[in-house]
XYZ file of C-alpha atoms in Angstrom:
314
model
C -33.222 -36.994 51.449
C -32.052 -40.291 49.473
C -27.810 -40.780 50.233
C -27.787 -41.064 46.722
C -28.915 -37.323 46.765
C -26.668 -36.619 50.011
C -23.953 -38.088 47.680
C -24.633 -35.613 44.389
C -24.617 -32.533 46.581
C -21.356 -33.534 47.820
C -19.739 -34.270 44.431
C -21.818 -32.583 41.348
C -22.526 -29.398 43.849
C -20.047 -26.317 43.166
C -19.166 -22.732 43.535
C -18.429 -20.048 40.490
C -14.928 -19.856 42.516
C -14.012 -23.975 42.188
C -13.279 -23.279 38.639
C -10.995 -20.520 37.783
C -11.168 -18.883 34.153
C -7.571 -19.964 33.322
C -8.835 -23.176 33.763
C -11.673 -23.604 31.852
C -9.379 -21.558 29.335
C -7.286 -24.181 29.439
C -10.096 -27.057 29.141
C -11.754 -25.196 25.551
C -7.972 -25.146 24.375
C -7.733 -28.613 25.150
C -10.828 -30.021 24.376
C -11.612 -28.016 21.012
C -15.252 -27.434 22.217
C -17.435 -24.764 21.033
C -19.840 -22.769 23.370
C -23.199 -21.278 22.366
C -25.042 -18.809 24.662
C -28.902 -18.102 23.591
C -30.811 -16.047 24.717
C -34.496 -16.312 24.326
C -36.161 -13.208 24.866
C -39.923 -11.398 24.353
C -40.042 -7.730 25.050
C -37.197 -7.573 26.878
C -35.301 -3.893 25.861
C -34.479 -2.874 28.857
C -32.026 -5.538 29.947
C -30.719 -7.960 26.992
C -28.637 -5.090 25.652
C -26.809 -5.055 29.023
C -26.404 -8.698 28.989
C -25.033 -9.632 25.412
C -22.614 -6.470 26.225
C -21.377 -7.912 29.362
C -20.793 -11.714 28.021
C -19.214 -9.989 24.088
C -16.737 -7.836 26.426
C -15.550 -10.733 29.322
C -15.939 -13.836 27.455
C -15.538 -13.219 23.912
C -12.949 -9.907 23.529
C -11.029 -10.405 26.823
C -11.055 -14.074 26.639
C -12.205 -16.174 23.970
C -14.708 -18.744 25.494
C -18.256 -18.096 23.901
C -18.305 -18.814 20.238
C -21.479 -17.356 19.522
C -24.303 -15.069 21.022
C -27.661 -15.709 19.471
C -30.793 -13.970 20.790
C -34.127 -15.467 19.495
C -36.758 -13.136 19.322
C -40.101 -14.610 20.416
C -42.188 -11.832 18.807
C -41.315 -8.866 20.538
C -43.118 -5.384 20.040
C -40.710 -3.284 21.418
C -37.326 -2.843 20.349
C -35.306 -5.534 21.843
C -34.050 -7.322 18.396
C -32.719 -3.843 17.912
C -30.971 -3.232 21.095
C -29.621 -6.914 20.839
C -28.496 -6.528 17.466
C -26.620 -3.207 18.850
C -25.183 -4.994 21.387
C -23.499 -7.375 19.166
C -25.630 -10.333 19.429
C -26.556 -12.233 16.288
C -30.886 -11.925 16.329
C -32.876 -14.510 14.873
C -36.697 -14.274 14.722
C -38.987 -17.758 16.346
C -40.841 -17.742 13.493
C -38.040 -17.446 10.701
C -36.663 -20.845 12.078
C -38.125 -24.288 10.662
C -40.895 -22.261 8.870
C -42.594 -25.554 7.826
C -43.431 -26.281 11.774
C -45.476 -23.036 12.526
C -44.607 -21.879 15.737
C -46.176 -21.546 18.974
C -45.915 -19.129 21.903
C -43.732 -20.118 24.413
C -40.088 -20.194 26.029
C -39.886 -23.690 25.543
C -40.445 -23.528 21.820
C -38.029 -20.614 21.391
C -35.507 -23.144 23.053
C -35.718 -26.083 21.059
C -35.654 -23.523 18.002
C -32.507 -22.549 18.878
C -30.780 -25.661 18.269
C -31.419 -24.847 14.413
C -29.641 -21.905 14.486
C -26.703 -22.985 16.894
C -23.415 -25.007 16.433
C -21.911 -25.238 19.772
C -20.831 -27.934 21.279
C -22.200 -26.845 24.435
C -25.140 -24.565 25.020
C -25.912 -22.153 27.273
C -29.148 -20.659 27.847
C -29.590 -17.130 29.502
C -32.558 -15.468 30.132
C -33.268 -12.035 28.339
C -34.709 -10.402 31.876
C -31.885 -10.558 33.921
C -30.460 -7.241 35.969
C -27.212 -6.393 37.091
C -26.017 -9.184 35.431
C -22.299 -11.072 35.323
C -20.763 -13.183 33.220
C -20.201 -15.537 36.040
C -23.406 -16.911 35.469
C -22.041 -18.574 31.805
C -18.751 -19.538 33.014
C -20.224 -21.063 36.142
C -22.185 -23.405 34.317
C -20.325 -23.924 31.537
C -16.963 -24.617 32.981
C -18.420 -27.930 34.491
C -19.058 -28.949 30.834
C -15.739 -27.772 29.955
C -13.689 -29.554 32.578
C -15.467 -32.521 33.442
C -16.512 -35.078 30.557
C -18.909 -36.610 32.913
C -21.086 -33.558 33.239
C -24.069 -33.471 30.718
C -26.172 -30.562 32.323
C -25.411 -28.030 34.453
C -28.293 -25.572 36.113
C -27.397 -22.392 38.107
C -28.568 -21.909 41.231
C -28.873 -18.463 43.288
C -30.623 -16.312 45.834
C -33.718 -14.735 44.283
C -34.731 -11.264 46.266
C -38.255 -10.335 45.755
C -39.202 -6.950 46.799
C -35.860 -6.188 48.748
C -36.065 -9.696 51.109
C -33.957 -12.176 50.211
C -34.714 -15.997 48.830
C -38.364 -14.604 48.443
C -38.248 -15.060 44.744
C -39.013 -18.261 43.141
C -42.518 -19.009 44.296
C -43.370 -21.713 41.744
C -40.363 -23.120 42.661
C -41.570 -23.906 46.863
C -45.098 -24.323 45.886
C -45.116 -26.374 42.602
C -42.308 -27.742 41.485
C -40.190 -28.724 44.378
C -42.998 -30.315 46.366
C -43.399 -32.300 42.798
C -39.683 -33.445 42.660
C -39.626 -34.656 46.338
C -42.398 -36.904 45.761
C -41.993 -38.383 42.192
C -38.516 -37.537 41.247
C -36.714 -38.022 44.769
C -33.320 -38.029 42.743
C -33.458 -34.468 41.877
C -34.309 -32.965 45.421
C -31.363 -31.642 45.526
C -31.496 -29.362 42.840
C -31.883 -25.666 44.438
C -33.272 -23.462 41.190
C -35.183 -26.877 39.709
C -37.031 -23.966 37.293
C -34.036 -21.558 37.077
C -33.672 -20.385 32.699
C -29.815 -20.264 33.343
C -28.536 -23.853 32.365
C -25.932 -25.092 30.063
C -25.432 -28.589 28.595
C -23.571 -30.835 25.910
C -25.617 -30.558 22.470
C -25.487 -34.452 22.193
C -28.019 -33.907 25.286
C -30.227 -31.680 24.437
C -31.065 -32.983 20.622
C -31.861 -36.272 21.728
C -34.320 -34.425 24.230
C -38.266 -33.476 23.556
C -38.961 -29.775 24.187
C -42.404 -28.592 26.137
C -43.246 -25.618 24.432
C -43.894 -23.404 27.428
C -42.998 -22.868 30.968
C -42.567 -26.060 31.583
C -39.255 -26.948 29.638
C -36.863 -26.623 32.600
C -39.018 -29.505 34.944
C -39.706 -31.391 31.706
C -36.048 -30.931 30.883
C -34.289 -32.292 34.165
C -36.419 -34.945 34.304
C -35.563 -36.607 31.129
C -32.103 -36.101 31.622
C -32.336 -37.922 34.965
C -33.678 -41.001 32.620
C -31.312 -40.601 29.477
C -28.080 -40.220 31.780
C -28.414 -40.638 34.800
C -27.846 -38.684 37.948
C -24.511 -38.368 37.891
C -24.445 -36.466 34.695
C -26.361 -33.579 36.194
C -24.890 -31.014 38.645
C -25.263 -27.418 39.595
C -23.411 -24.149 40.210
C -23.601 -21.046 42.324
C -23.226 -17.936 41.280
C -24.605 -15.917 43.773
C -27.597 -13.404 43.147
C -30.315 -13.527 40.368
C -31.897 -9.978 40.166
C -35.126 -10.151 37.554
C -38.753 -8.958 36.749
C -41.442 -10.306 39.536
C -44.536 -11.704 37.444
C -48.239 -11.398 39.185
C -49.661 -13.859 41.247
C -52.093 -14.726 38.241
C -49.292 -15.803 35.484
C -47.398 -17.885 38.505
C -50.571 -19.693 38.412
C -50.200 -20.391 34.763
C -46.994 -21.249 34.593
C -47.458 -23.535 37.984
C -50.534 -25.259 35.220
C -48.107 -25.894 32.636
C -45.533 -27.323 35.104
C -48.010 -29.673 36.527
C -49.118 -30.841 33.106
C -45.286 -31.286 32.454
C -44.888 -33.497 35.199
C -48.434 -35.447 34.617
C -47.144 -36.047 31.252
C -44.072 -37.516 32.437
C -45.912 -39.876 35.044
C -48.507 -41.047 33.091
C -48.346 -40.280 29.263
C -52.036 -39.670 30.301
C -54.230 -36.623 28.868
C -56.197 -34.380 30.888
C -59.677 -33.864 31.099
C -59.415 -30.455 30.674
C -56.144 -28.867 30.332
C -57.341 -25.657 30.909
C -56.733 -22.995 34.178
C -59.703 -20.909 35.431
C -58.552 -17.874 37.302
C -60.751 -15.319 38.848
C -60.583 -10.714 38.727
C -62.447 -9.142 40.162
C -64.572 -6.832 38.066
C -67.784 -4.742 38.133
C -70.003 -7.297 39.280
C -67.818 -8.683 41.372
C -65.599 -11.656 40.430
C -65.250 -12.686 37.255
C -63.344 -16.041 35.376
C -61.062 -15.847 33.118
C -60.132 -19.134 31.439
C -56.631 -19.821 30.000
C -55.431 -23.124 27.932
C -52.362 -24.608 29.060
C -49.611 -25.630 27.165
C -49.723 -29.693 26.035
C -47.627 -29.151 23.120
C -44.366 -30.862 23.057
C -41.481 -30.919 20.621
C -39.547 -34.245 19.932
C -36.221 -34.422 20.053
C -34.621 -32.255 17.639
C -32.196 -35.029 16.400
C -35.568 -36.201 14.556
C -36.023 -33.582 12.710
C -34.820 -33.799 8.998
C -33.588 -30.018 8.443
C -31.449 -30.807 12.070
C -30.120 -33.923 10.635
C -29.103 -32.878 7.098
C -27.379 -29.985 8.962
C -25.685 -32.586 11.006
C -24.117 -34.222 7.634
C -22.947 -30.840 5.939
């Protein structure tokens, strides 16, 4: 590991606890800073009621740290804008947002999106899938942002059980992305939940960022930071256990394609060949491929988008 690393993990690495509530009270009071929390969120019913309850009831009634709580709805069938909505979150649909751009599937588009429909000073982004959640997991990576003016991003980080054993979860993580970051990115070893969805940083950031439309916004997004400010402006937080839906061993393949293309995007601005994933079920006849595109869209930088910047001026 570079000392420069050894060096981050020893100043930009915390605990939930180092911060107390009172004072990252005391740092919104003083600062006048506004927090956001989005939460992006496809078909998720069953668990982003729970969460916007949790975060309106500890961090909005009993103290008054989030501003905001926006869920954008990627195109769900089920009922989650509903339950959301219930909740007390404020729903926005994807497509509803910059209707002149059509939109695309993905979490990464839903993301960028969001910055539309947003005005906090610092955002936080949740995922929708989360169980037995706590609101530790916003003020955790928030209070950083809060307290420290140096402090531009802040990722969670967190054991991930899978099927009752613990750190089993995160998959993509050990085989894709962290072999990825050792070798091109050395700078960003350190970084324990590289792919984690539970991040917050300063707006300023994250408009002057491009957006990958899929599941590769959280490499693609740690990576540019690293070159727009610098190590030092990056740090992480842990708070504790991150309890979630499994995927199957196929869609971990295509989210480990889109990561890769992510990351050859960011080596070489090059194009590949064929950015498309062949996977293999087995069927009657034995097995059988089934071919899947992977996402090569990007968004620019929201701060070049006209509706973001006439926003900006009003």
């Amino acid at each position: 590991m570079l000392e420069e690393v050894e060096r981050w993990l020893a100043t930009r690495s915390w605990s939930v606890t180092d911060r107390p509530l009172h004072r990252i009270m005391a740092a919104k009071r003083s600062s006048g800073q506004t927090v956001s929390v989005v939460l992006p969120a496809l078909n998720e019913e069953e668990t982003v009621g729970d969460i916007v309850a949790i975060i309106r009831h500890d961090l909005m009634q009993q103290v008054p740290l989030v501003d905001e709580i926006v869920v954008v709805d990627s195109g769900s069938t089920d009922r989650t804008a509903a339950v959301a909505a219930a909740a007390g979150a404020r729903v926005v649909h994807r497509d509803s947002i910059l209707p002149r751009i059509p939109a695309v599937p993905g979490k990464g588009e839903v993301l960028w999106r969001s910055l539309l429909v947003t005005s906090g000073d610092i955002v936080c982004f949740i995922d929708a899938d989360l169980r037995d959640f706590s609101s530790d997991f916003v003020t955790g990576i928030v209070g950083p942002l809060l307290t420290d003016p140096d402090v531009d991003l802040v990722k969670a980080m967190y054991d991930r059980p899978l099927g009752g054993a613990a750190g089993q979860g995160g998959r993509v993580t050990e085989l894709m992305a962290r072999p990825l970051l050792n070798m091109h990115w050395p700078q960003l070893a350190g970084f324990v939940q590289p792919l984690g969805g539970e991040y917050a940083a300063r707006r300023s950031l994250l408009e002057q960022l491009p957006f990958p439309v899929g599941y590769g916004v959280e490499l693609g997004m740690l990576v540019d930071a690293l070159h727009l400010v610098g190590l030092s402006a990056l740090a992480q937080v842990d708070v504790g256990v991150r309890k979630h839906r499994h995927q199957d061993g196929q869609a971990l393949g295509r989210m480990s394609a889109a990561i890769y293309r992510t990351a050859q995007l960011r080596l070489a601005r090059g194009h590949l060949i064929r950015p498309s994933l062949t996977q293999f079920e087995r069927g009657e006849d034995g097995f059988e491929p089934r071919t899947y595109s992977v996402d090569t869209e990007e968004r620019p930088p929201m701060a070049e988008i006209a509706e973001y910047a006439e926003r900006k001026v009003a």
